[in-house]
Coordinates of C-alpha atoms in Angstrom, one line a residue:
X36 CA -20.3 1.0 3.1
X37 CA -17.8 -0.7 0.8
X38 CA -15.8 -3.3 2.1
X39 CA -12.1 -4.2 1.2
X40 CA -10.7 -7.6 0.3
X41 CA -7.2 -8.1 2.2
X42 CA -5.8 -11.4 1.4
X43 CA -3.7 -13.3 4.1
X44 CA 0.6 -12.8 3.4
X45 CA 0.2 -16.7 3.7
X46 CA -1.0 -17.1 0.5
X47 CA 1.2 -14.2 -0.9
X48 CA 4.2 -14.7 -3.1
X49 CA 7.6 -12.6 -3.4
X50 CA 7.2 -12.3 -6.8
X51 CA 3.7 -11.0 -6.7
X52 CA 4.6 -8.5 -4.1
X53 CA 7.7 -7.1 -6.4
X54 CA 5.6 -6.9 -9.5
X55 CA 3.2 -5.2 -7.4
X56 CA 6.3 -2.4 -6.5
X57 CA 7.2 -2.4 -10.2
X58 CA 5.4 0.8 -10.6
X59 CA 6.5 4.3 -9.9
X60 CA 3.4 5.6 -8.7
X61 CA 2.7 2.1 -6.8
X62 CA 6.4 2.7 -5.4
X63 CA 5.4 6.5 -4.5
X64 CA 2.7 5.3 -2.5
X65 CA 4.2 2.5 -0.6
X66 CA 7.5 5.2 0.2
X67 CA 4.7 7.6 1.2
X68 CA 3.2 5.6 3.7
X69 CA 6.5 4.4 5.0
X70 CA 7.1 8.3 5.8
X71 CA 4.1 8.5 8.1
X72 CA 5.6 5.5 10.0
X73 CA 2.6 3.8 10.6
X74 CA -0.7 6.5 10.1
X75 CA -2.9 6.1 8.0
X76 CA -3.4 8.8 5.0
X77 CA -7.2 9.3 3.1
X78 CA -6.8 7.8 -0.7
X79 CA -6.4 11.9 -1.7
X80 CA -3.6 12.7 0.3
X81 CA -1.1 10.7 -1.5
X82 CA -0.3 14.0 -3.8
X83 CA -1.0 11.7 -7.6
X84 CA -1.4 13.7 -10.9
X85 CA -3.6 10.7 -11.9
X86 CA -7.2 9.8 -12.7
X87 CA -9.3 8.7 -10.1
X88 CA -9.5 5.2 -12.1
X89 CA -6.1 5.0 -12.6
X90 CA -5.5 5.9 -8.7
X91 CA -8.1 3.3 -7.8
X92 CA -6.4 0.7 -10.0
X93 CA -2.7 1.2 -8.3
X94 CA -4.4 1.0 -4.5
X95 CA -6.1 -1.9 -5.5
X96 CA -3.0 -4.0 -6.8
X97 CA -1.2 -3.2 -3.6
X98 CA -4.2 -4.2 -1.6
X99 CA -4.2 -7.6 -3.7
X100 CA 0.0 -8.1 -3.2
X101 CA -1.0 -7.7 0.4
X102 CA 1.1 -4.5 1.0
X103 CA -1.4 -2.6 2.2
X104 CA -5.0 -2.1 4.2
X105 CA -7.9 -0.1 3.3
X106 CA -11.0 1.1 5.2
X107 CA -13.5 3.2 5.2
X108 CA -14.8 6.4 6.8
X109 CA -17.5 7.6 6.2
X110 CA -16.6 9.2 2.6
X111 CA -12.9 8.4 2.9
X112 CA -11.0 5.3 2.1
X113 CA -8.2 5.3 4.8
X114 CA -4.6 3.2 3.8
X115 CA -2.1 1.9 6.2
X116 CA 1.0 0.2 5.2
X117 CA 1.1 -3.7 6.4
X118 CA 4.5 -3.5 7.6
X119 CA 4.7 -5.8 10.6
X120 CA 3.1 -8.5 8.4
X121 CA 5.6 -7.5 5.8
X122 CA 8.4 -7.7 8.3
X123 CA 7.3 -10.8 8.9
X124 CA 7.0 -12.5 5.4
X125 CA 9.8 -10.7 3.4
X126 CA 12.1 -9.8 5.9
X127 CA 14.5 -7.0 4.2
X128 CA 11.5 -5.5 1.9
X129 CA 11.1 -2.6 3.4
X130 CA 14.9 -1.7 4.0
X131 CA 14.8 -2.2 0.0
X132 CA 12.1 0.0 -0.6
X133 CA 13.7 2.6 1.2
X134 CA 16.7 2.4 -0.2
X135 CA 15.6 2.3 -3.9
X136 CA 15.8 4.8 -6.0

């Protein structure tokens, strides 16, 4: 079964977080995730007219600016926001993503 790296928010920087929520689609997930107020959704439910690579590739840089967790089961991969952690680091982030436009 395929493991997830999740690095610690200890060792994660601001500007590698905002990068990270440069993207639209990256931003479209984070927003979507912050609308299930803490469930997690399967990789698929996430609604994105984009290539599984290219879906792959946006979970796995918000898994690597620590704004999310992924985990298996059995054939899905399962993401949760890391909001308390995220509350904790960056306090204001999230009021900032959900106020964006």
């Amino acid at each position: 079964m395929k493991q997830y790296e999740h690095p610690s928010l200890d060792g994660v920087a601001l500007p590698e977080v905002m990068q990270a929520l440069s993207d639209p689609c990256r931003l479209g997930i984070v927003r979507r995730l912050l609308e299930r107020e803490g469930r997690e959704l399967a990789c698929n439910e996430f609604g994105m007219d984009v290539a599984k690579a290219t879906r792959s590739h946006h979970f796995e840089v918000l898994r690597g600016a620590g704004l999310i967790q992924s985990r298996m089961e059995g054939t899905k991969c399962m993401t949760s926001l890391r909001r308390p952690e995220l509350e904790r680091k960056f306090p204001g982030l999230i009021e900032l993503i959900l106020s964006a436009e």
